[in-house]
Short mmCIF file of C-alpha atoms in Angstrom, two decimals:
data_model
loop_
_atom_site.label_atom_id
_atom_site.label_comp_id
_atom_site.label_asym_id
_atom_site.label_seq_id
_atom_site.Cartn_x
_atom_site.Cartn_y
_atom_site.Cartn_z
CA MET A 1340 -95.72 23.80 55.50
CA HIS A 1341 -93.11 20.67 55.84
CA LEU A 1342 -93.67 19.75 52.12
CA LYS A 1343 -92.60 23.22 51.67
CA GLY A 1344 -89.20 22.94 53.55
CA GLU A 1345 -89.93 25.01 56.56
CA ASP A 1346 -89.80 24.04 60.22
CA GLY A 1347 -93.31 23.78 62.15
CA ILE A 1348 -96.86 25.35 62.79
CA ASP A 1349 -98.15 28.23 64.28
CA LEU A 1350 -101.23 26.97 66.13
CA THR A 1351 -102.61 29.28 68.54
CA GLU A 1352 -105.98 27.46 69.86
CA ASP A 1353 -105.97 24.43 71.89
CA SER A 1354 -107.67 21.53 71.27
CA SER A 1355 -108.63 17.99 72.65
CA ALA A 1356 -106.08 16.88 69.15
CA ARG A 1357 -103.36 19.17 70.09
CA SER A 1358 -103.43 17.99 73.53
CA HIS A 1359 -102.73 14.28 72.11
CA LEU A 1360 -100.85 14.79 69.91
CA LEU A 1361 -98.50 16.29 72.31
CA GLY A 1362 -99.21 14.12 74.99
CA THR A 1363 -98.01 10.91 72.77
CA LEU A 1364 -95.13 12.82 72.29
CA THR A 1365 -95.99 13.00 68.19
CA LEU A 1366 -95.66 17.42 68.33
CA LYS A 1367 -93.56 19.09 70.52
CA GLU A 1368 -93.96 23.13 71.23
CA VAL A 1369 -90.70 24.15 69.79
CA ARG A 1370 -92.16 27.68 71.42
CA ARG A 1371 -95.38 29.46 72.22
CA ASP A 1372 -97.89 28.19 70.27
CA ARG A 1373 -94.94 26.71 67.67
CA LEU A 1374 -94.99 23.21 66.81
CA ASP A 1375 -93.44 20.83 65.29
CA PHE A 1376 -93.03 17.32 64.60
CA TYR A 1377 -91.18 15.58 67.46
CA HIS A 1378 -89.14 13.70 65.77
CA ASP A 1379 -88.09 13.64 62.09
CA VAL A 1380 -89.56 10.39 61.09
CA LEU A 1381 -92.72 11.31 62.33
CA ARG A 1382 -92.66 14.39 59.79
CA ASP A 1383 -90.86 11.98 57.03
CA TRP A 1384 -93.97 9.82 57.41
CA ALA A 1385 -96.37 12.79 57.48
CA ILE A 1386 -94.63 13.51 53.83
CA GLY A 1387 -94.86 10.80 52.38
CA ASN A 1388 -98.60 9.69 52.89
CA TYR A 1389 -99.52 13.22 51.65
CA ILE A 1390 -97.51 12.16 48.96
CA ALA A 1391 -98.64 8.96 48.47
CA GLU A 1392 -102.28 10.34 48.93
CA ASP A 1393 -102.03 12.72 46.14
CA SER A 1394 -98.88 12.91 43.65
CA SER A 1395 -100.23 15.83 42.24
CA ARG A 1396 -100.03 17.46 45.23
CA LEU A 1397 -95.99 18.05 43.81
CA ALA A 1398 -97.42 20.79 41.72
CA ALA A 1399 -97.83 23.62 44.30
CA LEU A 1400 -93.94 22.52 45.15
CA ASP A 1401 -91.10 24.54 43.43
CA LEU A 1402 -89.20 21.44 41.74
CA SER A 1403 -86.38 23.65 40.03
CA VAL A 1404 -84.11 23.80 42.95
CA PRO A 1405 -82.87 20.99 45.24
CA VAL A 1406 -85.51 19.06 47.01
CA SER A 1407 -84.92 19.75 50.97
CA PRO A 1408 -83.11 17.89 53.15
CA ARG A 1409 -86.43 18.19 55.49
CA VAL A 1410 -88.38 16.67 52.07
CA ALA A 1411 -86.05 14.03 50.52
CA ARG A 1412 -87.17 11.24 53.15
CA GLY A 1413 -91.12 12.01 53.10
CA ILE A 1414 -90.43 12.28 48.88
CA GLU A 1415 -88.20 8.11 49.44
CA PHE A 1416 -91.48 7.38 51.64
CA ALA A 1417 -94.01 8.00 49.78
CA ALA A 1418 -92.50 6.20 46.66
CA ARG A 1419 -91.91 2.84 49.23
CA LEU A 1420 -95.36 3.43 50.28
CA GLY A 1421 -96.37 3.33 46.34
CA LEU A 1422 -94.22 0.80 45.52
CA GLU A 1423 -95.45 -1.56 48.37
CA THR A 1424 -99.49 -1.22 48.51
CA GLY A 1425 -99.91 -0.65 44.98
CA ALA A 1426 -100.91 -3.71 42.88
CA ASP A 1427 -98.36 -2.94 40.44
CA TYR A 1428 -95.34 -0.39 39.71
CA SER A 1429 -97.35 2.41 37.78
CA THR A 1430 -98.05 4.37 40.82
CA TRP A 1431 -94.38 4.50 42.07
CA THR A 1432 -93.61 5.30 37.66
CA ASP A 1433 -96.66 8.01 37.87
CA LEU A 1434 -94.68 9.97 41.15
CA LEU A 1435 -91.21 9.90 39.15
CA ALA A 1436 -93.45 10.75 36.27
CA HIS A 1437 -94.77 14.37 38.43
CA LEU A 1438 -90.58 15.10 40.29
CA SER A 1439 -89.46 14.69 36.06
CA GLN A 1440 -91.42 17.59 34.58
CA GLN A 1441 -89.59 19.96 32.57
CA GLY A 1442 -86.85 22.16 34.30
CA ALA A 1443 -86.84 19.59 37.64
CA HIS A 1444 -83.69 19.29 39.39
CA GLY A 1445 -82.81 16.05 39.66
CA SER A 1446 -82.23 15.08 43.18
CA TRP A 1447 -86.71 15.06 43.33
CA ARG A 1448 -86.26 12.17 41.19
CA ARG A 1449 -83.22 10.80 43.01
CA GLN A 1450 -84.84 10.19 45.67
CA ALA A 1451 -87.56 8.29 44.24
CA ILE A 1452 -85.80 5.97 42.49
CA LEU A 1453 -83.44 5.09 45.28
CA ALA A 1454 -86.73 4.12 47.58
CA LEU A 1455 -86.51 0.57 45.14
CA PRO A 1456 -83.56 -0.81 46.73
CA ARG A 1457 -83.68 0.67 49.81
CA SER A 1458 -86.87 -0.31 50.96
CA GLU A 1459 -87.05 -3.48 53.21
CA ALA A 1460 -88.81 -5.95 50.67
CA GLY A 1461 -86.23 -4.45 48.18
CA PHE A 1462 -86.02 -7.62 46.36
CA GLU A 1463 -89.71 -8.92 46.25
CA LEU A 1464 -90.40 -4.49 44.94
CA LEU A 1465 -87.76 -5.33 41.97
CA GLU A 1466 -89.48 -8.31 41.41
CA LYS A 1467 -92.34 -6.37 40.77
CA CYS A 1468 -91.15 -3.42 39.03
CA GLY A 1469 -88.96 -6.03 36.72
CA ALA A 1470 -90.93 -5.30 33.60
CA GLY A 1471 -90.37 -1.32 33.76
CA LEU A 1472 -86.73 -1.84 34.47
CA LEU A 1473 -85.90 -3.82 31.77
CA ALA A 1474 -88.93 -1.16 28.86
CA ASP A 1475 -87.19 0.77 26.94
CA GLY A 1476 -83.79 -0.95 26.75
CA ALA A 1477 -83.90 -0.98 30.04
CA ALA A 1478 -83.60 2.81 30.47
CA LEU A 1479 -85.05 2.60 34.37
CA LEU A 1480 -82.46 0.34 35.64
CA ILE A 1481 -79.79 2.11 33.80
CA GLU A 1482 -80.62 4.65 35.78
CA LEU A 1483 -81.03 2.91 38.85
CA CYS A 1484 -77.38 1.80 38.61
CA THR A 1485 -75.99 5.14 38.00
CA THR A 1486 -77.80 6.57 40.73
CA ILE A 1487 -76.75 4.02 43.42
CA ALA A 1488 -73.19 4.74 42.20
CA ALA A 1489 -73.45 8.21 42.27
CA ALA A 1490 -75.03 9.00 45.44
CA GLU A 1491 -74.62 5.66 47.93
CA THR A 1492 -70.58 5.54 47.20
CA VAL A 1493 -67.29 6.46 49.39
CA ALA A 1494 -63.93 6.04 48.20
CA THR A 1495 -62.82 3.04 48.79
CA ALA A 1496 -59.46 4.77 50.91
CA ASP A 1497 -61.68 5.87 53.07
CA LEU A 1498 -62.85 2.30 53.99
CA MET A 1499 -59.58 0.20 53.83
CA THR A 1500 -56.25 0.55 55.76
CA MET A 1501 -52.82 -1.59 55.73
CA PRO A 1502 -52.12 -4.47 58.75
CA ASP A 1503 -50.07 -1.04 60.23
CA GLY A 1504 -53.41 1.46 60.24
CA SER A 1505 -52.22 3.23 57.40
CA LYS A 1506 -54.96 3.66 54.83
CA VAL A 1507 -54.21 2.14 51.84
CA ASN A 1508 -53.38 3.83 48.45
CA LEU A 1509 -55.66 4.45 46.05
CA PRO A 1510 -57.08 6.92 43.90
CA ARG A 1511 -60.56 8.59 45.11
CA SER A 1512 -61.97 7.75 41.90
CA TYR A 1513 -62.22 3.70 43.05
CA ARG A 1514 -65.66 4.15 44.93
CA THR A 1515 -67.44 1.34 47.06
CA ASN A 1516 -70.81 0.99 48.42
CA ILE A 1517 -72.14 1.35 51.54
CA THR A 1518 -75.33 1.17 51.87
CA GLY A 1519 -76.19 -2.27 50.63
CA SER A 1520 -78.49 -1.07 47.50
CA ALA A 1521 -75.72 -2.22 44.54
CA VAL A 1522 -75.51 -5.41 46.62
CA LEU A 1523 -79.41 -5.80 46.69
CA LEU A 1524 -79.79 -5.06 43.08
CA LEU A 1525 -77.33 -7.17 41.97
CA ARG A 1526 -79.03 -10.65 42.98
CA TRP A 1527 -81.58 -9.20 41.29
CA VAL A 1528 -79.84 -8.98 37.97
CA VAL A 1529 -78.43 -11.89 38.36
CA ALA A 1530 -81.30 -13.89 39.00
CA HIS A 1531 -82.17 -12.37 35.09
CA ALA A 1532 -79.33 -12.20 33.67
CA ALA A 1533 -80.67 -13.29 30.28
CA GLU A 1534 -83.35 -10.78 29.92
CA ILE A 1535 -80.46 -8.20 30.51
CA PRO A 1536 -80.27 -5.77 27.25
CA MET A 1537 -77.34 -5.02 25.74
CA SER A 1538 -77.89 -1.26 26.88
CA ALA A 1539 -77.21 -1.78 30.38
CA ILE A 1540 -74.20 -3.90 30.12
CA GLY A 1541 -72.34 -0.83 30.91
CA ALA A 1542 -74.54 0.01 33.79
CA VAL A 1543 -74.69 -3.12 35.27
CA VAL A 1544 -70.74 -3.30 35.15
CA GLU A 1545 -70.34 -0.20 37.07
CA LEU A 1546 -72.42 -2.10 39.73
CA VAL A 1547 -70.35 -4.20 40.16
CA GLN A 1548 -67.04 -1.87 40.24
CA ILE A 1549 -68.54 -0.60 43.26
CA GLN A 1550 -68.62 -3.96 45.24
CA ILE A 1551 -65.84 -6.18 43.59
CA TYR A 1552 -64.23 -6.14 46.99
CA LEU A 1553 -67.10 -7.59 48.54
CA LEU A 1554 -68.24 -9.79 46.52
CA LYS A 1555 -64.47 -11.47 47.07
CA HIS A 1556 -65.87 -12.37 50.93
CA LEU A 1557 -69.43 -13.39 49.09
CA ARG A 1558 -67.95 -16.75 47.55
CA SER A 1559 -71.51 -18.38 46.23
CA PHE A 1560 -72.63 -14.15 45.34
CA ALA A 1561 -69.04 -13.55 43.24
CA GLU A 1562 -69.31 -17.23 41.17
CA GLN A 1563 -72.96 -16.08 39.92
CA THR A 1564 -71.55 -12.43 39.10
CA ALA A 1565 -68.55 -13.77 37.56
CA VAL A 1566 -70.10 -16.16 35.27
CA MET A 1567 -72.35 -13.77 34.13
CA LEU A 1568 -69.83 -11.37 32.96
CA PHE A 1569 -67.70 -14.03 31.13
CA GLY A 1570 -70.57 -15.01 29.59
CA TRP A 1571 -71.43 -11.26 28.08
CA LEU A 1572 -68.18 -11.32 27.17
CA ARG A 1573 -67.06 -14.14 25.46
CA GLN A 1574 -69.72 -12.99 23.73
CA LEU A 1575 -69.38 -9.33 22.98
CA ASP A 1576 -65.27 -10.16 23.10
CA VAL A 1577 -64.54 -12.93 20.87
CA ARG A 1578 -64.88 -12.93 16.85
CA ASP A 1579 -67.98 -14.90 15.75
CA ALA A 1580 -69.15 -15.82 19.14
CA GLU A 1581 -73.42 -16.38 19.04
CA VAL A 1582 -74.72 -12.82 20.51
CA THR A 1583 -78.46 -13.96 22.88
CA ILE A 1584 -77.68 -11.10 24.73
CA PRO A 1585 -80.86 -9.16 23.96
CA ARG A 1586 -81.21 -6.06 22.02
CA GLU A 1587 -83.93 -3.23 20.81
CA GLN A 1588 -84.41 -3.17 17.26
CA SER A 1589 -83.84 -0.13 17.21
CA PHE A 1590 -80.92 0.00 19.23
CA GLY A 1591 -78.77 -1.93 16.89
CA GLN A 1592 -74.97 -2.56 17.40
CA LEU A 1593 -73.07 0.10 19.63
CA ALA A 1594 -70.98 2.12 18.23
CA SER A 1595 -67.64 1.05 18.04
CA ASP A 1596 -65.66 3.44 20.76
CA ALA A 1597 -68.89 3.10 23.00
CA ARG A 1598 -68.46 -0.64 22.00
CA ARG A 1599 -65.00 -0.53 22.95
CA SER A 1600 -65.26 0.79 26.10
CA ALA A 1601 -67.85 -1.39 27.58
CA ILE A 1602 -65.53 -4.38 26.70
CA GLU A 1603 -62.54 -2.75 28.82
CA HIS A 1604 -64.90 -2.42 31.45
CA LEU A 1605 -66.39 -5.62 31.20
CA ARG A 1606 -62.98 -7.36 31.04
CA LEU A 1607 -61.77 -6.01 33.84
CA SER A 1608 -64.49 -6.38 36.43
CA ALA A 1609 -64.74 -10.30 35.12
CA VAL A 1610 -61.10 -10.90 35.15
CA LEU A 1611 -60.73 -9.22 38.48
CA LEU A 1612 -63.45 -12.06 39.95
CA GLY A 1613 -61.65 -15.20 37.49
CA GLU A 1614 -61.03 -17.31 40.18
CA PHE A 1615 -65.02 -17.63 41.73
CA ALA A 1616 -65.16 -18.88 37.33
CA PRO A 1617 -61.77 -20.68 36.78
CA ASP A 1618 -63.51 -22.41 33.76
CA GLN A 1619 -64.95 -19.51 32.06
CA LEU A 1620 -61.68 -18.03 32.01
CA LYS A 1621 -59.84 -20.37 31.16
CA ALA A 1622 -62.16 -20.55 27.79
CA TYR A 1623 -62.12 -17.18 27.36
CA LEU A 1624 -58.33 -17.02 27.23
CA ARG A 1625 -58.60 -20.02 24.79
CA GLU A 1626 -61.13 -18.52 22.74
CA LEU A 1627 -58.88 -14.82 22.37
CA GLY A 1628 -55.71 -17.53 21.08
CA GLY A 1629 -57.73 -19.32 18.45
CA GLU A 1630 -58.40 -15.63 17.12
CA ARG A 1631 -54.56 -14.34 17.15
CA GLU A 1632 -55.85 -10.54 17.41
CA SER A 1633 -52.55 -9.08 19.59
CA TYR A 1634 -54.71 -6.05 20.33
CA LYS A 1635 -56.45 -8.15 22.44
CA VAL A 1636 -53.45 -9.91 23.82
CA GLU A 1637 -52.21 -6.15 24.60
CA ALA A 1638 -55.25 -5.71 27.13
CA ILE A 1639 -55.05 -8.72 28.84
CA ARG A 1640 -51.41 -8.85 29.85
CA PRO A 1641 -51.81 -5.96 32.95
CA PHE A 1642 -54.23 -8.20 34.37
CA SER A 1643 -51.94 -10.64 34.49
CA LYS A 1644 -51.11 -10.84 38.47
CA MET A 1645 -55.04 -11.99 38.41
CA ILE A 1646 -54.98 -14.17 35.61
CA ALA A 1647 -51.67 -16.47 36.60
CA PRO A 1648 -52.94 -18.02 39.83
CA VAL A 1649 -56.27 -19.75 38.14
CA ALA A 1650 -55.19 -19.93 34.16
CA PRO A 1651 -51.54 -19.88 33.64
CA ALA A 1652 -51.37 -22.41 30.80
CA GLU A 1653 -53.36 -20.37 29.38
CA LEU A 1654 -52.13 -17.20 29.77
CA ALA A 1655 -48.53 -18.71 28.73
CA ASP A 1656 -50.54 -20.46 25.35
CA LEU A 1657 -52.03 -17.16 24.33
CA VAL A 1658 -48.78 -14.84 24.51
CA LEU A 1659 -47.36 -17.55 22.60
CA SER A 1660 -50.21 -17.24 20.07
CA SER A 1661 -49.80 -13.42 18.94
CA LEU A 1662 -45.98 -13.84 18.80
CA ILE A 1663 -45.10 -16.66 17.04
CA GLU A 1664 -46.38 -16.52 13.44
CA LYS A 1665 -46.16 -19.72 11.24
CA ARG A 1666 -43.25 -19.68 9.12
CA GLU A 1667 -45.12 -19.97 5.60
CA ARG A 1668 -47.30 -16.81 6.41
CA LEU A 1669 -44.53 -15.43 6.22
CA GLY A 1670 -43.44 -15.73 2.44
CA ARG A 1671 -41.08 -13.09 0.93
CA ARG A 1672 -38.19 -12.45 3.15
CA ASP A 1673 -38.29 -8.50 3.12
CA ARG A 1674 -37.22 -5.85 5.39
CA SER A 1675 -40.56 -5.68 7.13
CA MET A 1676 -41.52 -9.41 8.05
CA GLU A 1677 -37.27 -10.07 9.35
CA ARG A 1678 -37.71 -10.44 12.69
CA ALA A 1679 -38.50 -14.00 14.77
CA PHE A 1680 -42.11 -12.76 16.00
CA ALA A 1681 -44.56 -10.99 15.50
CA PHE A 1682 -45.34 -7.25 15.52
CA ALA A 1683 -46.71 -7.75 19.17
CA ASP A 1684 -43.38 -8.40 19.75
CA SER A 1685 -43.16 -4.82 19.92
CA ASP A 1686 -45.61 -4.63 22.95
CA TYR A 1687 -42.75 -5.50 24.90
CA LEU A 1688 -40.50 -2.77 24.65
CA PRO A 1689 -38.40 -1.50 26.81
CA ALA A 1690 -37.77 -4.98 27.30
CA SER A 1691 -37.94 -5.68 31.55
CA PRO A 1692 -38.39 -7.83 34.18
CA ALA A 1693 -41.78 -5.88 34.59
CA GLN A 1694 -43.17 -6.72 31.17
CA PRO A 1695 -46.41 -8.82 31.99
CA PRO A 1696 -46.74 -11.60 32.46
CA PHE A 1697 -43.69 -12.94 32.86
CA LEU A 1698 -43.20 -12.46 36.64
CA ASP A 1699 -45.87 -13.14 38.04
CA LEU A 1700 -45.97 -16.66 35.61
CA LEU A 1701 -42.59 -17.68 37.35
CA GLU A 1702 -44.20 -16.63 40.65
CA SER A 1703 -47.48 -18.16 40.78
CA GLY A 1704 -46.87 -21.16 37.90
CA ALA A 1705 -43.42 -21.40 37.82
CA ALA A 1706 -43.31 -24.62 35.80
CA GLU A 1707 -45.62 -21.89 32.93
CA GLY A 1708 -43.22 -19.65 33.17
CA LEU A 1709 -40.55 -21.44 32.49
CA ARG A 1710 -41.89 -23.06 29.63
CA LEU A 1711 -43.24 -19.43 28.15
CA ILE A 1712 -39.50 -17.90 28.22
CA ARG A 1713 -38.10 -20.98 26.77
CA THR A 1714 -40.27 -21.52 23.85
CA LEU A 1715 -40.03 -17.96 22.97
CA VAL A 1716 -35.56 -18.01 23.46
CA ALA A 1717 -35.58 -21.08 21.26
CA GLU A 1718 -37.86 -19.96 18.54
CA ALA A 1719 -35.58 -16.46 18.82
CA ILE A 1720 -32.83 -19.19 18.69
CA ALA A 1721 -34.14 -20.45 15.83
CA PHE A 1722 -34.99 -17.99 13.30
CA ASN A 1723 -31.60 -15.87 13.73
CA THR A 1724 -29.88 -19.63 13.28
CA ASP A 1725 -31.86 -20.40 10.41
CA GLY A 1726 -32.13 -23.63 12.67
CA LEU A 1727 -28.51 -25.00 11.69
CA ALA A 1728 -26.74 -26.99 13.65
CA PRO A 1729 -24.59 -25.05 16.43
CA GLU A 1730 -21.44 -27.63 15.62
CA ASP A 1731 -18.92 -25.74 18.62
CA ASP A 1732 -20.71 -22.25 18.55
CA GLY A 1733 -21.01 -22.19 21.75
CA PHE A 1734 -19.25 -22.00 25.76
CA THR A 1735 -18.67 -25.29 27.40
CA ILE A 1736 -18.72 -24.92 31.39
CA ASP A 1737 -17.77 -28.03 33.94
CA LEU A 1738 -20.41 -27.72 36.56
CA GLY A 1739 -19.33 -30.37 38.92
CA HIS A 1740 -20.95 -33.41 37.11
CA GLY A 1741 -19.73 -33.74 33.75
CA SER A 1742 -19.37 -30.85 30.87
CA ARG A 1743 -21.63 -29.32 29.71
CA PHE A 1744 -22.28 -27.47 26.43
CA PHE A 1745 -24.23 -23.94 25.77
CA PRO A 1746 -24.87 -23.17 22.50
CA TRP A 1747 -24.71 -19.95 20.70
CA THR A 1748 -22.15 -17.24 21.84
CA SER A 1749 -24.55 -14.85 20.38
CA SER A 1750 -27.50 -15.18 22.55
CA TYR A 1751 -25.48 -14.98 25.14
CA LEU A 1752 -25.76 -10.85 26.33
CA TRP A 1753 -29.38 -11.09 25.31
CA SER A 1754 -30.65 -10.78 29.04
CA ARG A 1755 -28.57 -7.62 28.80
CA ASP A 1756 -30.31 -5.50 26.32
CA GLN A 1757 -28.24 -7.04 23.21
CA SER A 1758 -31.60 -8.90 21.48
CA HIS A 1759 -34.12 -7.25 19.71
CA GLU A 1760 -36.78 -10.11 20.20
CA TYR A 1761 -38.54 -7.77 23.03
CA SER A 1762 -40.36 -10.72 24.72
CA ALA A 1763 -37.99 -13.12 24.69
CA ALA A 1764 -35.52 -10.88 26.60
CA SER A 1765 -37.82 -9.71 28.62
CA GLY A 1766 -38.46 -13.29 29.47
CA LEU A 1767 -35.01 -13.43 30.78
CA LYS A 1768 -35.00 -10.22 32.28
CA ALA A 1769 -38.20 -11.67 34.05
CA LEU A 1770 -35.94 -15.32 34.90
CA GLU A 1771 -33.53 -13.24 36.86
CA ALA A 1772 -35.85 -10.98 38.71
CA GLY A 1773 -37.90 -14.28 39.82
CA SER A 1774 -34.51 -16.32 40.82
CA GLN A 1775 -33.45 -12.85 42.91
CA GLN A 1776 -36.66 -13.43 44.90
CA ARG A 1777 -36.48 -17.51 45.30
CA LEU A 1778 -32.91 -16.86 46.77
CA ASP A 1779 -34.30 -14.48 49.01
CA ASP A 1780 -36.81 -16.45 49.87
CA GLY A 1781 -34.80 -19.19 50.80
CA VAL A 1782 -35.03 -21.61 48.06
CA PRO A 1783 -31.38 -23.58 47.62
CA VAL A 1784 -28.93 -22.39 44.70
CA ASP A 1785 -28.94 -25.44 43.40
CA GLU A 1786 -32.36 -25.93 42.28
CA VAL A 1787 -32.14 -22.11 40.97
CA LEU A 1788 -29.62 -22.52 38.89
CA THR A 1789 -30.93 -26.15 37.53
CA ASP A 1790 -34.13 -24.17 37.21
CA ILE A 1791 -32.81 -21.49 35.28
CA LEU A 1792 -29.92 -23.10 33.24
CA GLY A 1793 -33.13 -26.06 32.04
CA SER A 1794 -32.41 -29.33 30.30
CA GLU A 1795 -29.11 -30.47 27.92
CA GLY A 1796 -28.65 -28.07 24.93
CA SER A 1797 -30.08 -24.93 26.23
CA CYS A 1798 -28.66 -21.47 24.97
CA ALA A 1799 -26.16 -19.34 25.71
CA ALA A 1800 -28.46 -16.79 27.33
CA TYR A 1801 -29.53 -18.56 30.41
CA LEU A 1802 -25.42 -19.04 31.08
CA LEU A 1803 -25.63 -14.98 31.84
CA VAL A 1804 -28.65 -15.12 33.69
CA ALA A 1805 -27.39 -17.68 36.28
CA ILE A 1806 -24.10 -15.62 36.64
CA ASP A 1807 -25.83 -12.74 37.50
CA VAL A 1808 -28.43 -13.52 39.84
CA LEU A 1809 -25.26 -16.04 41.59
CA LEU A 1810 -23.35 -12.66 41.53
CA SER A 1811 -26.10 -10.71 43.24
CA HIS A 1812 -26.61 -13.41 45.76
CA PHE A 1813 -22.75 -13.76 46.40
CA GLY A 1814 -22.83 -15.56 49.78
CA VAL A 1815 -24.72 -18.09 48.97
CA GLY A 1816 -23.86 -18.28 45.51
CA ARG A 1817 -19.94 -18.28 45.68
CA ASP A 1818 -19.39 -21.58 45.18
CA VAL A 1819 -21.73 -22.17 42.72
CA LEU A 1820 -20.26 -19.53 40.85
CA ALA A 1821 -16.53 -21.29 40.32
CA PRO A 1822 -17.56 -23.29 37.39
CA PHE A 1823 -18.56 -20.12 35.71
CA ILE A 1824 -15.29 -18.05 37.07
CA ALA A 1825 -12.97 -20.85 35.33
CA ALA A 1826 -14.21 -20.55 31.73
CA PRO A 1827 -12.04 -17.79 30.52
CA GLU A 1828 -13.73 -17.03 27.60
CA LEU A 1829 -16.96 -16.62 29.61
CA LEU A 1830 -15.61 -14.42 31.62
CA ALA A 1831 -13.91 -12.07 28.03
CA ALA A 1832 -17.94 -12.42 26.74
CA THR A 1833 -19.36 -10.32 30.05
CA THR A 1834 -16.81 -7.87 29.68
CA ARG A 1835 -16.68 -7.15 26.07
CA GLY A 1836 -20.16 -7.97 25.00
CA ARG A 1837 -21.28 -9.17 21.87
CA PRO A 1838 -22.13 -5.63 19.21
CA MET A 1839 -24.65 -6.78 16.53
CA ILE A 1840 -24.41 -6.25 13.13
CA THR A 1841 -26.85 -4.12 11.09
CA SER A 1842 -28.34 -4.38 7.55
CA GLY A 1843 -31.08 -3.43 5.71
CA GLN A 1844 -33.48 -7.19 6.83
CA GLY A 1845 -32.91 -5.91 10.02
CA SER A 1846 -30.52 -6.94 13.31
CA ILE A 1847 -27.79 -9.93 13.24
CA TYR A 1848 -26.05 -10.94 16.08
CA GLN A 1849 -22.38 -11.12 15.05
CA SER A 1850 -21.02 -14.89 16.56
CA GLY A 1851 -17.43 -15.60 14.81
CA ARG A 1852 -19.26 -17.57 12.14
CA SER A 1853 -20.33 -16.72 8.41
CA ARG A 1854 -23.21 -19.05 8.84
CA MET A 1855 -25.28 -17.18 10.98
CA GLU A 1856 -24.85 -14.56 8.48
CA ARG A 1857 -28.08 -13.72 6.77
CA SER A 1858 -27.56 -14.95 2.68
CA SER A 1859 -29.35 -11.53 1.52
CA SER A 1860 -27.68 -8.46 0.42
CA PRO A 1861 -28.75 -5.63 2.12
CA THR A 1862 -31.08 -2.90 -0.28
#
């Protein structure tokens, strides 16, 4: 009766068995001559043993409707009994076959699938079922990962709170496993990483994503997981990499869209755990830098907040490799090639301090952030001036310890959207924002100013960044600002700006000097 979801059984005859079961609190009399199990656990075990004895008894049930809550745990117990007492996993797969008949509702099979990680001997059972989980392109492993993600997770926002007690503002689609099944299964996957086929990587990544916050508190386990993810990522995302990931002959190469999606999710999870595998992260960035594929760099840049503290130099080099082309590759200068940087520079449009990775690098690895910005600005200067010497084209400022010359007046307004090199402009804007934050944090103004202006020979673009920072913090920057205010040509340039001339070959910054103009005429 319980197997069909009904409550209790009618029994009008007295017997010693009835008296014993009532006396031992196995059964209870819910009303006269109506008996039911004293506790739900006893009912669940009874159903589980009944099915485990002969799974064909399920044929009498209507599997086309969702499994009753009164029967669901019994199905799980039947699966656990088969797994724990059987010599192999054949009893379990036989039960799955009975629950997967044509038209059967998925909730029946789901209970038997989840029995595997829910068992107290879960890891040992995963070892026992390993061959079955990896068979047929790891179909059962994929199903198990997907089922855990669907049935045993809650919105992460419901689990996390801010220090003030408010809820974390996260999309409801961010999920976290709450049963421990995901950790158990991931432990097994990490132990068998070399055997996981390509078809199962997407499901494993989903398994990682639903416990990403927990992993950050399990350092040793997080390190193992991160190394596994980067091992897969470097095989799938790096051109010409040797691929040792198993794949079925019939499976072939992942379809283009599916492969791209799998790599994107794999990259996200790997980078999120990058702090636990810094050497792997650095090697991955170096390999991407060698490819000079701008679309991959564009996919990496949004993660700069996580990458910058771990691999600042490699992140800066990666960005530079995507932007700076070898001059001999440009060939004949036609209109489509008349630019300081590669086409990837358009990815930084509109120029903004929020364009990654500049501000993140300045905050996490200031030296590498400055190197990146100065290299881009210097490259833009070299291109727009054809590498000529500035002579007297610039501003001379007395900073209190002697006069200093800042060449190329045409670069002065680059941080105010007067540059068509969007990456360089974004870097200058980030330098300004980062310097303002440093002053807010109490860093001495002289130290901040030194970092902005750089070494002797730095161009005029850094002057306006310094002036804007000092003006925004006039209270602490008043005295240091005096030399800049005392330069009339600097004030004039600040107030009136510098127009840009546009020719058929692109934008040309007017400096008032003919050597800054392109020699070729518009077409």
